[in-house]
Amino acid sequence: MILTAPAHIAALAPMASGEGEGYQTPTPDIFWQPLFEVGGLTVTNQMAWAAIITAALSFGMVALSRKSAVVPGKGQWLFEGFYNVPRNTVARDMIGTKEFRRFLPLIVTLFTMVLFYNLAGSFFGSMMPVNGKIGFPIALTLVVYVVYHWIGIRKHGLGGYFKHMIPEGLPKAVIPVIFPLELITYFITRPLTLALRLFGNMFAGHMLIYLFVTGAFYFLLEGDALLKVVSIPTFLMAGVMLLFEILVQFLQAFVFVLLTASYIAGALADDH
């Protein structure tokens, strides 16, 4: 087993000090955060936080659900309020009151995982969203991808599912043009944009925060008197960006499950 320092901590020193070479801007390498190696397997910071968050959420939700009462306590009240966001605002409104209940476990689980995986980028000691590594958004998207195709094939049949992709009333002469575009949308564009949207927002937001933080440290440690003064608003701007990033983290979790619900609703619909 080989232990290594988290890259986001080790990287701050050379970027902030410049090591005599001036300020060095952050690079995507800061997202590679190996913690230790076991054989040929490297366990990263994001993998560790994903495991910790998943275990903590599972334990907390099971514990709260077992202690549920007619008159809710504070913990149950908070849990039910959180649960109602994906339940009522997303699943029920997008999928419909008739079908939404059987998809609630998926929608609530995805919303919870995406949100807290994103918020790992705001925890002291982590400061790097789990979804800032493309592998995690791809894994979550694959679940959605399999589910909505499986639902559509189960409802319409294999041939009927492909026929369902063609808008009703479309002139036959246009079908050869539209059908390939619909195939690309269903099988390529949807999963690609779902994963890249989540990854891109988490990646870009924290690159920007790192830019402000390391720049502020460089001004403070290496700059002249004027730059040391400039470091104060730079630190403040990093804080503002962190608060803005927390908002984006919530919005991206909401958008992820909103699109998931819309794909499921589309697969269940009788027409395109």
Coordinates of N, CA, C and O in Angstrom, one line a residue, residues 154-266:
R154 N -40.4 -2.2 -22.8 CA -41.3 -3.0 -22.1 C -42.8 -2.5 -22.4 O -43.7 -3.3 -22.5
K155 N -43.0 -1.2 -22.6 CA -44.3 -0.7 -22.8 C -44.7 -0.9 -24.3 O -45.9 -1.2 -24.6
H156 N -43.8 -0.6 -25.2 CA -44.2 -0.5 -26.6 C -43.8 -1.7 -27.4 O -44.2 -1.9 -28.5
G157 N -42.9 -2.6 -26.8 CA -42.2 -3.6 -27.6 C -41.0 -3.1 -28.3 O -40.9 -1.8 -28.5
L158 N -40.1 -3.9 -28.8 CA -38.9 -3.4 -29.4 C -39.2 -2.6 -30.7 O -38.7 -1.5 -30.8
G159 N -40.0 -3.2 -31.6 CA -40.3 -2.5 -32.8 C -41.2 -1.3 -32.5 O -40.9 -0.2 -33.1
G160 N -42.1 -1.4 -31.6 CA -43.0 -0.3 -31.3 C -42.2 0.9 -30.6 O -42.6 2.0 -30.8
Y161 N -41.1 0.5 -29.9 CA -40.3 1.6 -29.3 C -39.6 2.4 -30.3 O -39.6 3.7 -30.2
F162 N -39.1 1.8 -31.3 CA -38.4 2.5 -32.4 C -39.5 3.3 -33.2 O -39.2 4.5 -33.6
K163 N -40.6 2.7 -33.4 CA -41.7 3.5 -34.1 C -42.2 4.6 -33.3 O -42.6 5.7 -33.8
H164 N -42.1 4.5 -32.0 CA -42.6 5.5 -31.0 C -41.7 6.8 -31.1 O -42.1 7.9 -30.8
M165 N -40.5 6.6 -31.6 CA -39.5 7.7 -31.7 C -39.9 8.7 -32.8 O -39.5 9.8 -32.9
I166 N -40.7 8.2 -33.8 CA -41.1 9.1 -34.9 C -42.4 9.9 -34.5 O -43.4 9.3 -34.1
P167 N -42.3 11.2 -34.6 CA -43.5 12.0 -34.3 C -44.7 11.6 -35.1 O -44.6 11.4 -36.3
E168 N -45.9 11.6 -34.4 CA -47.1 11.2 -35.1 C -47.5 12.3 -36.1 O -47.4 13.5 -35.8
G169 N -48.0 11.8 -37.2 CA -48.5 12.8 -38.3 C -47.4 13.3 -39.2 O -47.6 14.1 -40.0
L170 N -46.2 12.8 -39.0 CA -45.0 13.2 -39.8 C -45.2 12.7 -41.2 O -45.5 11.5 -41.4
P171 N -45.0 13.5 -42.3 CA -45.1 13.0 -43.7 C -44.1 11.9 -43.9 O -43.0 12.0 -43.4
K172 N -44.5 10.9 -44.6 CA -43.7 9.7 -44.9 C -42.4 10.1 -45.6 O -41.3 9.5 -45.4
A173 N -42.4 11.1 -46.4 CA -41.2 11.5 -47.1 C -40.1 12.1 -46.2 O -38.9 12.0 -46.5
V174 N -40.5 12.6 -45.0 CA -39.6 13.2 -44.1 C -39.0 12.2 -43.1 O -38.0 12.4 -42.5
I175 N -39.7 11.0 -43.0 CA -39.3 10.0 -41.9 C -37.9 9.6 -42.1 O -37.1 9.5 -41.1
P176 N -37.4 9.3 -43.3 CA -36.0 8.8 -43.5 C -35.0 9.9 -43.0 O -33.8 9.5 -42.6
V177 N -35.4 11.1 -42.9 CA -34.5 12.2 -42.4 C -34.6 12.3 -40.9 O -33.6 12.4 -40.2
I178 N -35.8 12.3 -40.4 CA -36.1 12.5 -39.0 C -35.7 11.3 -38.1 O -35.1 11.5 -37.0
F179 N -35.9 10.1 -38.6 CA -35.7 8.9 -37.8 C -34.2 8.8 -37.4 O -33.9 8.5 -36.2
P180 N -33.2 9.0 -38.3 CA -31.8 8.9 -37.8 C -31.5 10.0 -36.8 O -30.7 9.7 -35.8
L181 N -32.1 11.1 -36.9 CA -31.9 12.2 -35.9 C -32.5 11.8 -34.6 O -31.9 12.1 -33.5
E182 N -33.6 11.2 -34.6 CA -34.3 10.7 -33.3 C -33.4 9.6 -32.7 O -33.3 9.6 -31.5
L183 N -32.9 8.7 -33.5 CA -32.0 7.7 -32.9 C -30.8 8.3 -32.3 O -30.4 7.9 -31.2
I184 N -30.2 9.3 -32.9 CA -29.0 10.0 -32.3 C -29.4 10.6 -31.0 O -28.7 10.6 -30.0
T185 N -30.6 11.3 -31.0 CA -31.1 11.9 -29.8 C -31.2 11.0 -28.6 O -30.8 11.2 -27.5
Y186 N -32.0 9.9 -28.9 CA -32.3 8.9 -27.9 C -31.0 8.1 -27.3 O -30.9 7.9 -26.1
F187 N -30.2 7.8 -28.3 CA -29.1 6.9 -27.9 C -27.7 7.5 -27.7 O -26.8 7.0 -27.1
I188 N -27.6 8.8 -28.2 CA -26.3 9.4 -28.1 C -26.4 10.8 -27.4 O -25.7 11.0 -26.3
T189 N -27.2 11.7 -27.9 CA -27.3 13.0 -27.4 C -27.8 13.1 -26.0 O -27.2 13.8 -25.1
R190 N -28.8 12.4 -25.6 CA -29.4 12.4 -24.3 C -28.3 12.0 -23.2 O -28.1 12.8 -22.3
P191 N -27.8 10.8 -23.3 CA -26.8 10.4 -22.3 C -25.5 11.3 -22.3 O -25.0 11.6 -21.2
L192 N -25.1 11.7 -23.5 CA -23.9 12.5 -23.6 C -24.1 13.9 -22.9 O -23.2 14.3 -22.0
T193 N -25.2 14.5 -23.1 CA -25.4 15.8 -22.5 C -25.7 15.7 -21.0 O -25.4 16.6 -20.3
L194 N -26.4 14.6 -20.7 CA -26.7 14.5 -19.2 C -25.5 14.3 -18.4 O -25.4 14.9 -17.3
A195 N -24.5 13.6 -18.9 CA -23.3 13.4 -18.2 C -22.4 14.6 -18.2 O -21.8 15.0 -17.2
L196 N -22.2 15.1 -19.4 CA -21.3 16.3 -19.6 C -21.8 17.5 -18.9 O -21.0 18.3 -18.5
R197 N -23.1 17.7 -18.9 CA -23.6 18.9 -18.2 C -23.2 18.9 -16.7 O -22.8 19.9 -16.2
L198 N -23.5 17.8 -16.1 CA -23.1 17.6 -14.7 C -21.6 17.8 -14.4 O -21.2 18.5 -13.6
F199 N -20.9 17.0 -15.2 CA -19.4 17.1 -15.1 C -18.8 18.5 -15.4 O -18.0 19.0 -14.6
G200 N -19.3 19.1 -16.4 CA -18.7 20.4 -16.8 C -19.0 21.4 -15.8 O -18.1 22.3 -15.5
N201 N -20.2 21.5 -15.2 CA -20.5 22.5 -14.2 C -19.6 22.3 -12.9 O -19.1 23.3 -12.4
M202 N -19.5 21.0 -12.5 CA -18.7 20.8 -11.3 C -17.2 21.0 -11.6 O -16.5 21.6 -10.7
F203 N -16.7 20.7 -12.8 CA -15.3 20.8 -13.1 C -15.0 22.3 -13.2 O -14.0 22.8 -12.6
A204 N -15.7 23.0 -14.0 CA -15.4 24.5 -14.3 C -15.6 25.3 -13.1 O -14.7 26.2 -12.8
G205 N -16.6 25.1 -12.2 CA -16.8 25.9 -11.0 C -15.7 25.8 -10.1 O -15.2 26.8 -9.5
H206 N -15.1 24.6 -9.9 CA -14.0 24.4 -8.9 C -12.7 24.8 -9.5 O -11.8 25.2 -8.8
M207 N -12.6 24.8 -10.8 CA -11.4 25.3 -11.4 C -11.3 26.8 -11.1 O -10.3 27.4 -10.8
L208 N -12.5 27.5 -11.2 CA -12.5 28.9 -11.0 C -12.3 29.3 -9.5 O -11.5 30.2 -9.2
I209 N -12.8 28.5 -8.6 CA -12.5 28.7 -7.2 C -11.0 28.5 -6.9 O -10.4 29.3 -6.2
Y210 N -10.4 27.5 -7.5 CA -9.0 27.3 -7.3 C -8.2 28.4 -7.8 O -7.2 28.8 -7.3
L211 N -8.6 29.0 -8.9 CA -8.0 30.1 -9.5 C -7.9 31.3 -8.6 O -6.9 32.0 -8.4
F212 N -9.1 31.6 -8.0 CA -9.1 32.7 -7.0 C -8.3 32.4 -5.8 O -7.6 33.3 -5.3
V213 N -8.4 31.2 -5.2 CA -7.7 30.9 -4.0 C -6.2 30.9 -4.2 O -5.5 31.6 -3.4
T214 N -5.7 30.3 -5.2 CA -4.3 30.2 -5.4 C -3.8 31.6 -5.8 O -2.7 32.0 -5.4
G215 N -4.6 32.4 -6.6 CA -4.2 33.7 -6.9 C -4.1 34.6 -5.7 O -3.1 35.4 -5.5
A216 N -5.0 34.5 -4.8 CA -5.0 35.3 -3.5 C -3.8 34.9 -2.7 O -3.1 35.8 -2.1
F217 N -3.5 33.6 -2.6 CA -2.3 33.2 -1.8 C -1.0 33.7 -2.5 O -0.1 34.2 -1.8
Y218 N -1.0 33.7 -3.8 CA 0.2 34.3 -4.5 C 0.4 35.8 -4.2 O 1.5 36.2 -3.9
F219 N -0.7 36.5 -4.3 CA -0.7 37.9 -4.0 C -0.2 38.2 -2.6 O 0.6 39.1 -2.3
L220 N -0.7 37.4 -1.6 CA -0.4 37.5 -0.2 C 1.0 37.2 0.1 O 1.7 37.9 0.9
L221 N 1.5 36.1 -0.5 CA 2.9 35.6 -0.1 C 4.0 36.1 -1.0 O 5.1 36.3 -0.5
E222 N 3.7 36.4 -2.2 CA 4.8 36.8 -3.1 C 4.7 38.2 -3.7 O 5.6 38.7 -4.2
G223 N 3.5 38.8 -3.5 CA 3.3 40.2 -4.1 C 3.9 41.3 -3.2 O 4.3 41.1 -2.1
D224 N 3.9 42.5 -3.8 CA 4.3 43.7 -3.1 C 3.2 44.1 -2.2 O 2.2 43.5 -2.1
A225 N 3.3 45.3 -1.6 CA 2.3 45.8 -0.7 C 1.0 46.0 -1.3 O -0.1 45.6 -0.7
L226 N 1.0 46.5 -2.6 CA -0.3 46.7 -3.3 C -1.0 45.3 -3.6 O -2.2 45.2 -3.3
L227 N -0.2 44.3 -4.0 CA -0.8 43.0 -4.3 C -1.3 42.3 -3.0 O -2.3 41.6 -3.1
K228 N -0.6 42.6 -1.9 CA -1.1 42.0 -0.6 C -2.5 42.6 -0.3 O -3.3 41.9 0.3
V229 N -2.7 43.9 -0.6 CA -4.0 44.4 -0.4 C -5.0 43.8 -1.3 O -6.2 43.5 -0.9
V230 N -4.6 43.6 -2.6 CA -5.5 43.0 -3.6 C -5.9 41.6 -3.2 O -7.0 41.1 -3.6
S231 N -5.1 40.9 -2.4 CA -5.4 39.6 -2.0 C -6.7 39.5 -1.2 O -7.4 38.5 -1.2
I232 N -7.0 40.6 -0.5 CA -8.2 40.5 0.4 C -9.5 40.4 -0.4 O -10.3 39.5 -0.2
P233 N -9.7 41.3 -1.4 CA -10.9 41.1 -2.2 C -10.9 39.8 -3.1 O -11.9 39.2 -3.4
T234 N -9.6 39.3 -3.4 CA -9.5 38.1 -4.1 C -10.0 36.9 -3.3 O -10.7 36.0 -3.8
F235 N -9.6 36.9 -2.0 CA -10.1 35.9 -1.1 C -11.6 36.0 -0.9 O -12.3 35.0 -0.9
L236 N -12.1 37.2 -0.8 CA -13.6 37.4 -0.7 C -14.3 36.9 -2.0 O -15.4 36.3 -1.9
M237 N -13.7 37.1 -3.1 CA -14.3 36.7 -4.4 C -14.4 35.1 -4.4 O -15.3 34.5 -4.9
A238 N -13.3 34.5 -3.9 CA -13.3 33.0 -3.8 C -14.5 32.6 -2.9 O -15.1 31.6 -3.3
G239 N -14.8 33.3 -1.8 CA -15.9 32.9 -1.0 C -17.2 33.1 -1.7 O -18.1 32.3 -1.6
V240 N -17.3 34.2 -2.5 CA -18.6 34.4 -3.2 C -18.8 33.3 -4.3 O -19.9 32.8 -4.4
M241 N -17.7 32.9 -4.9 CA -17.8 31.9 -5.9 C -18.2 30.6 -5.3 O -18.9 29.8 -5.9
L242 N -17.7 30.3 -4.1 CA -18.0 29.1 -3.4 C -19.5 29.0 -3.1 O -20.2 28.0 -3.3
L243 N -20.1 30.2 -2.6 CA -21.5 30.2 -2.4 C -22.3 30.1 -3.7 O -23.3 29.4 -3.7
F244 N -21.8 30.7 -4.7 CA -22.5 30.5 -6.0 C -22.4 29.1 -6.5 O -23.4 28.5 -7.0
E245 N -21.3 28.4 -6.2 CA -21.1 27.0 -6.6 C -22.1 26.1 -5.9 O -22.5 25.1 -6.4
I246 N -22.3 26.4 -4.6 CA -23.3 25.6 -3.8 C -24.7 25.7 -4.5 O -25.4 24.7 -4.6
L247 N -25.0 26.9 -4.9 CA -26.3 27.0 -5.6 C -26.3 26.2 -6.9 O -27.3 25.5 -7.2
V248 N -25.2 26.2 -7.7 CA -25.1 25.5 -8.9 C -25.2 24.0 -8.6 O -25.8 23.2 -9.4
Q249 N -24.6 23.5 -7.5 CA -24.6 22.1 -7.1 C -26.0 21.6 -6.9 O -26.3 20.5 -7.4
F250 N -26.8 22.4 -6.3 CA -28.2 22.1 -6.1 C -28.9 22.1 -7.4 O -29.7 21.1 -7.7
L251 N -28.8 23.1 -8.2 CA -29.5 23.2 -9.5 C -29.1 22.0 -10.4 O -30.0 21.5 -11.1
Q252 N -27.8 21.6 -10.4 CA -27.4 20.5 -11.3 C -28.0 19.2 -10.8 O -28.4 18.4 -11.7
A253 N -28.2 19.0 -9.5 CA -28.9 17.8 -9.1 C -30.3 17.8 -9.5 O -30.9 16.8 -9.9
F254 N -30.9 19.0 -9.4 CA -32.4 19.1 -9.7 C -32.5 18.9 -11.2 O -33.4 18.2 -11.7
V255 N -31.7 19.5 -12.0 CA -31.8 19.4 -13.5 C -31.5 17.9 -13.9 O -32.2 17.4 -14.8
F256 N -30.6 17.2 -13.2 CA -30.3 15.9 -13.6 C -31.5 15.0 -13.4 O -31.9 14.2 -14.3
V257 N -32.2 15.1 -12.3 CA -33.4 14.2 -12.1 C -34.6 14.8 -12.9 O -35.5 14.0 -13.3
L258 N -34.7 16.1 -13.2 CA -35.7 16.6 -14.0 C -35.7 16.0 -15.4 O -36.7 15.6 -16.0
L259 N -34.5 16.0 -16.0 CA -34.3 15.4 -17.3 C -34.6 13.9 -17.2 O -35.1 13.3 -18.2
T260 N -34.1 13.2 -16.2 CA -34.4 11.8 -16.0 C -35.9 11.5 -16.0 O -36.3 10.6 -16.7
A261 N -36.6 12.3 -15.2 CA -38.1 12.1 -15.2 C -38.7 12.4 -16.5 O -39.7 11.7 -16.9
S262 N -38.2 13.4 -17.3 CA -38.8 13.7 -18.6 C -38.5 12.5 -19.6 O -39.4 12.2 -20.4
Y263 N -37.3 11.9 -19.5 CA -37.0 10.8 -20.4 C -38.0 9.6 -20.0 O -38.4 8.9 -20.9
I264 N -38.2 9.3 -18.8 CA -39.1 8.3 -18.3 C -40.5 8.6 -18.8 O -41.2 7.7 -19.3
A265 N -40.9 9.8 -18.6 CA -42.3 10.2 -19.0 C -42.4 10.0 -20.6 O -43.5 9.6 -21.1
G266 N -41.4 10.4 -21.3 CA -41.4 10.2 -22.8 C -41.5 8.7 -23.2 O -42.2 8.4 -24.1

